[in-house]
PDB file of C-alpha atoms in Angstrom:
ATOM      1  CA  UNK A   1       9.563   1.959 -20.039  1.00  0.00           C
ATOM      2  CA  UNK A   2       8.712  -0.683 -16.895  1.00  0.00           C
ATOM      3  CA  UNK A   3       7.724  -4.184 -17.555  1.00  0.00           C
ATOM      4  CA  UNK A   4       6.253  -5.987 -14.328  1.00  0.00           C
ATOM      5  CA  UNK A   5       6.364  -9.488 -14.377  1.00  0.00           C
ATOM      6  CA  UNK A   6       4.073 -11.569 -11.679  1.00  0.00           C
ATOM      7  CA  UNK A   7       4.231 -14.654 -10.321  1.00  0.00           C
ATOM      8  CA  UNK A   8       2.318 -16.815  -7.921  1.00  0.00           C
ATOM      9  CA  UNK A   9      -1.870 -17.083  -7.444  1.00  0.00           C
ATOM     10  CA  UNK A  10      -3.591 -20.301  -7.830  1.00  0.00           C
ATOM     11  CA  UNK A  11      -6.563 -21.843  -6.126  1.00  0.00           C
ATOM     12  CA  UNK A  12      -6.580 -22.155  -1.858  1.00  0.00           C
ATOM     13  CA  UNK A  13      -9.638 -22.806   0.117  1.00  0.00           C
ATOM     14  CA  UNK A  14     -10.934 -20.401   2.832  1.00  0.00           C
ATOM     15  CA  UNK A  15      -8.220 -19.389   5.503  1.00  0.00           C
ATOM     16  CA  UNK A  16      -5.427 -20.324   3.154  1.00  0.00           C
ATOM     17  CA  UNK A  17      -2.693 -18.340   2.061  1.00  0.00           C
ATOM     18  CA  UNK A  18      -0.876 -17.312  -1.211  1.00  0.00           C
ATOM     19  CA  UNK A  19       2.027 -15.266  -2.017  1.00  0.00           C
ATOM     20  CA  UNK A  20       2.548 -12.739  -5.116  1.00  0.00           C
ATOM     21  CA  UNK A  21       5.390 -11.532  -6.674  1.00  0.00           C
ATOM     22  CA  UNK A  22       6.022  -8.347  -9.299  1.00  0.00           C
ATOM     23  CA  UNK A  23       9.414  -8.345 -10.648  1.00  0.00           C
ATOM     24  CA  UNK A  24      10.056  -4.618 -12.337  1.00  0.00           C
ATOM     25  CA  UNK A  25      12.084  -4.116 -15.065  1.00  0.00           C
ATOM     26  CA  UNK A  26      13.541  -1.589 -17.616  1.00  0.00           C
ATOM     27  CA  UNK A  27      13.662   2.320 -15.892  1.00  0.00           C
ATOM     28  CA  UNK A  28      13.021   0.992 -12.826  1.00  0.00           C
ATOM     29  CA  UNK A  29      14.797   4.060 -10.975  1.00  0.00           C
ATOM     30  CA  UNK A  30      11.722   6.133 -12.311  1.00  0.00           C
ATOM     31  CA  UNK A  31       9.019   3.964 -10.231  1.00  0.00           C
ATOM     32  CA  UNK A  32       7.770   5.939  -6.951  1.00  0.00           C
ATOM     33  CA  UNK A  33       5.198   3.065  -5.972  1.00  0.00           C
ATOM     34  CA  UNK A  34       4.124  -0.193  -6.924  1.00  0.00           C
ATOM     35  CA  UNK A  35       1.294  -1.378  -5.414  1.00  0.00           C
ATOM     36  CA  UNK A  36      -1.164  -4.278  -5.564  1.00  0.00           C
ATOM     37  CA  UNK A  37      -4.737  -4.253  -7.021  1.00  0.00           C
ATOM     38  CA  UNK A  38      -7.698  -6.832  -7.673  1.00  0.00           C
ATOM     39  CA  UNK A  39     -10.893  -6.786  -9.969  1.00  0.00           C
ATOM     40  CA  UNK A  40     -13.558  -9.252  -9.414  1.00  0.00           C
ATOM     41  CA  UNK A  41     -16.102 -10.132 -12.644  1.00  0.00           C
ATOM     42  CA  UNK A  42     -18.420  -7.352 -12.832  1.00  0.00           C
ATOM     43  CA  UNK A  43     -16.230  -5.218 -10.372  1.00  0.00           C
ATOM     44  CA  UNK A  44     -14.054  -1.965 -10.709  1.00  0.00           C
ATOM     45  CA  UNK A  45     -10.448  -2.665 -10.229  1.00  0.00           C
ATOM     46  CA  UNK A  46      -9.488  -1.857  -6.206  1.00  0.00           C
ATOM     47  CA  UNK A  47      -6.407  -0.686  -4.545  1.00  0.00           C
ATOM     48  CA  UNK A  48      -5.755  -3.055  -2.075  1.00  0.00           C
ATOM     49  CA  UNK A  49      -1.761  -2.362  -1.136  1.00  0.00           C
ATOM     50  CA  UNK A  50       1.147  -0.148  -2.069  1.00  0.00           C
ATOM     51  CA  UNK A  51       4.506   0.211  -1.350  1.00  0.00           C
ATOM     52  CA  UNK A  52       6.966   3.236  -1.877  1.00  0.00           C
ATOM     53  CA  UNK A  53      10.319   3.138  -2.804  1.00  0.00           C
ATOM     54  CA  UNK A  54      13.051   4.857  -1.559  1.00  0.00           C
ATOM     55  CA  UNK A  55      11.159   5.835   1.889  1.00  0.00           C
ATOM     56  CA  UNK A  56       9.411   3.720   4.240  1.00  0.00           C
ATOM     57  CA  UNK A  57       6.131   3.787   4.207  1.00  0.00           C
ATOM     58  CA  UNK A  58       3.155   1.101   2.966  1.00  0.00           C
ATOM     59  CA  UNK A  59      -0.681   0.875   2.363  1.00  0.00           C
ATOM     60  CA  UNK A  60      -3.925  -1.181   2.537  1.00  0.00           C
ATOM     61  CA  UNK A  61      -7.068  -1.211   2.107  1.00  0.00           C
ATOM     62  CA  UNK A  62      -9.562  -2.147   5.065  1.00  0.00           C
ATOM     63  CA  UNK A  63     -10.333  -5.203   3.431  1.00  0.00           C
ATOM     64  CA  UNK A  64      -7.116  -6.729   3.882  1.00  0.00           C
ATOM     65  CA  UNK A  65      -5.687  -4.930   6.528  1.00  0.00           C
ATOM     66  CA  UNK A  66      -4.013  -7.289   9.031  1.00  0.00           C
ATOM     67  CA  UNK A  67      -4.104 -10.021   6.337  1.00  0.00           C
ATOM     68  CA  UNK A  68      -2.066  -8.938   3.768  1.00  0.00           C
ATOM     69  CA  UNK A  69       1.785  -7.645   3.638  1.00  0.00           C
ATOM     70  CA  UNK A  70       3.449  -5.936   1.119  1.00  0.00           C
ATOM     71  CA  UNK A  71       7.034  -6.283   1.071  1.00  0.00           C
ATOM     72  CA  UNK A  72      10.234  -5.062  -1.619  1.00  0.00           C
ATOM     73  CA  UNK A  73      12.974  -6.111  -2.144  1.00  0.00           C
ATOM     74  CA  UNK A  74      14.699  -3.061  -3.928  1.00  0.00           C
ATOM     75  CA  UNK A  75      18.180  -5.075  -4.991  1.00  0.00           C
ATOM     76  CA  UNK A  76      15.657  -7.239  -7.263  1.00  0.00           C
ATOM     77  CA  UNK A  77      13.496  -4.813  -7.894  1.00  0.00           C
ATOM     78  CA  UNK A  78      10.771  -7.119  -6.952  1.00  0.00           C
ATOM     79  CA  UNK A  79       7.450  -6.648  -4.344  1.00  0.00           C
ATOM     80  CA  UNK A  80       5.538  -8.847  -2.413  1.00  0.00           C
ATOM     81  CA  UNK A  81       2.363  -9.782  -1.639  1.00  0.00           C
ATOM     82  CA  UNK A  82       1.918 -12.180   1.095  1.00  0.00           C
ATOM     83  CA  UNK A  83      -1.603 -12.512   1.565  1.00  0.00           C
ATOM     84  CA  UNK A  84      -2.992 -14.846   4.869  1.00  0.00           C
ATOM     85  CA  UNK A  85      -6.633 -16.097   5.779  1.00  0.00           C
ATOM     86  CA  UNK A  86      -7.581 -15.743   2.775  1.00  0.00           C
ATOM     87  CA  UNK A  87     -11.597 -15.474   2.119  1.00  0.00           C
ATOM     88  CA  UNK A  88     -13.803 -16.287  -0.561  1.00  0.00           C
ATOM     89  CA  UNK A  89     -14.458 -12.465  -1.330  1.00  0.00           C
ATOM     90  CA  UNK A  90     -10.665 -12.339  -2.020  1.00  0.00           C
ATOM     91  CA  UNK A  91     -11.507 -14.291  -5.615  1.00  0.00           C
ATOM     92  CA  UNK A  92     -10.028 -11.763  -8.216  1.00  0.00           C
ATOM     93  CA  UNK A  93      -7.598 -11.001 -10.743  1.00  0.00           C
ATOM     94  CA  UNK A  94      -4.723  -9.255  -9.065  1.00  0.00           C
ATOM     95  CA  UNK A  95      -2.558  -7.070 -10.690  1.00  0.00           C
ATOM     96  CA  UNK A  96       1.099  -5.519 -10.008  1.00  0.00           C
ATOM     97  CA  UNK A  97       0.818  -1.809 -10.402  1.00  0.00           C
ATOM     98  CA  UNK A  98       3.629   0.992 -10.981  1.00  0.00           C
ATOM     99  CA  UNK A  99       3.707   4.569 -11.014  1.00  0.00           C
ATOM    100  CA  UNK A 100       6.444   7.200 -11.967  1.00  0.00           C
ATOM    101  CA  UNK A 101       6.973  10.582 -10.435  1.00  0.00           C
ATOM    102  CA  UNK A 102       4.116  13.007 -11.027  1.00  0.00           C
ATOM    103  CA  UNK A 103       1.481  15.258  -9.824  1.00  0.00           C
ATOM    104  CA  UNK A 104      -1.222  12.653  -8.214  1.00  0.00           C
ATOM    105  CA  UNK A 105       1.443   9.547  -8.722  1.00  0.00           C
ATOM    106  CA  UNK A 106       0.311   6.479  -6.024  1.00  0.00           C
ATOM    107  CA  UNK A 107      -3.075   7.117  -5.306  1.00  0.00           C
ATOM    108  CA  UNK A 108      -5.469   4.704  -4.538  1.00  0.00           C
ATOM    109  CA  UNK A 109      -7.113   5.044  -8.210  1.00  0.00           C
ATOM    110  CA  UNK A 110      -5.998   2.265 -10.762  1.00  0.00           C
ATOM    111  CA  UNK A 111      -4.350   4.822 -12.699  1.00  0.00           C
ATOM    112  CA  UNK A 112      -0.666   3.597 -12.459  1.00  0.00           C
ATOM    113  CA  UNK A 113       1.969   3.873 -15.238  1.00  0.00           C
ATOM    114  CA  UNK A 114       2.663   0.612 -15.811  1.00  0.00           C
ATOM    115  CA  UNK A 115       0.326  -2.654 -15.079  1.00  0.00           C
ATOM    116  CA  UNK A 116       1.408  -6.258 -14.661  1.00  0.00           C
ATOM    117  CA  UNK A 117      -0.716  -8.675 -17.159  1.00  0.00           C
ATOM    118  CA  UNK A 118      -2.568  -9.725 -13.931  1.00  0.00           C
ATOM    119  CA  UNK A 119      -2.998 -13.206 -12.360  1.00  0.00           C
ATOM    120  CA  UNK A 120      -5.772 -15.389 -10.844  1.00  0.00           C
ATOM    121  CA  UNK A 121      -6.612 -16.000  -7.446  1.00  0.00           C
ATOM    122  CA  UNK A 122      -9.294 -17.990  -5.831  1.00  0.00           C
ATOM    123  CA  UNK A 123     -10.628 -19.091  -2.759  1.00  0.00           C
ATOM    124  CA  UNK A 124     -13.083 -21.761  -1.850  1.00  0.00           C
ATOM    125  CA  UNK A 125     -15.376 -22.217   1.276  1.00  0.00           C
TER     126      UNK A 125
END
């Protein structure tokens, strides 16, 4: 099993920035991804950044493209998200996101392994 543990959110107004943090635990050698989604009220939940492990390579959606980074840090088995100009559209729950080895494994459908218990961002105009 893989706990993720997050940190950071909060409240910023418009052009603001926040930073995230997912610490993985437990079989973490089993992860592939982990990767960053949101869900607004009323909203399905949205890819919005992922990260592999072991070889380079990152992703984002178009809405934060340019905005947002996603960075690891594989000795703490922690990821980033450092999010910049941040808009009022950004308002959602975010959630840490990990996926294991398998057919279809980091995709950008919220259908990872293992889920953080989310936290709160929101931005004011």
């Amino acid at each position: 099993q893989v706990q993720l543990l997050e940190s950071g959110g909060g409240s910023v107004q418009a052009g603001g920035s926040l930073s995230l943090s997912c610490a993985a635990s437990g079989y973490s050698a089993s992860i592939a991804c982990m990767g960053w989604f949101r869900q607004a009220p009323g909203k399905e939940r949205q890819g919005i950044a992922r990260i592999y492990t072991g070889v380079a390579g990152t992703y984002y959606a178009d809405s934060v493209k340019g905005r947002f980074t996603i960075s690891q840090d594989n000795a703490k088995n922690t990821v980033y998200l450092q999010m910049n100009d941040l808009k009022p559209d950004d308002t959602a729950m975010y959630y840490c996101a990990a996926d294991s080895f398998r057919p279809g494994a980091c995709s950008y459908k919220a259908d990872y392994n293992y889920w953080g218990q989310g936290t709160q961002v929101t931005v004011s105009s």
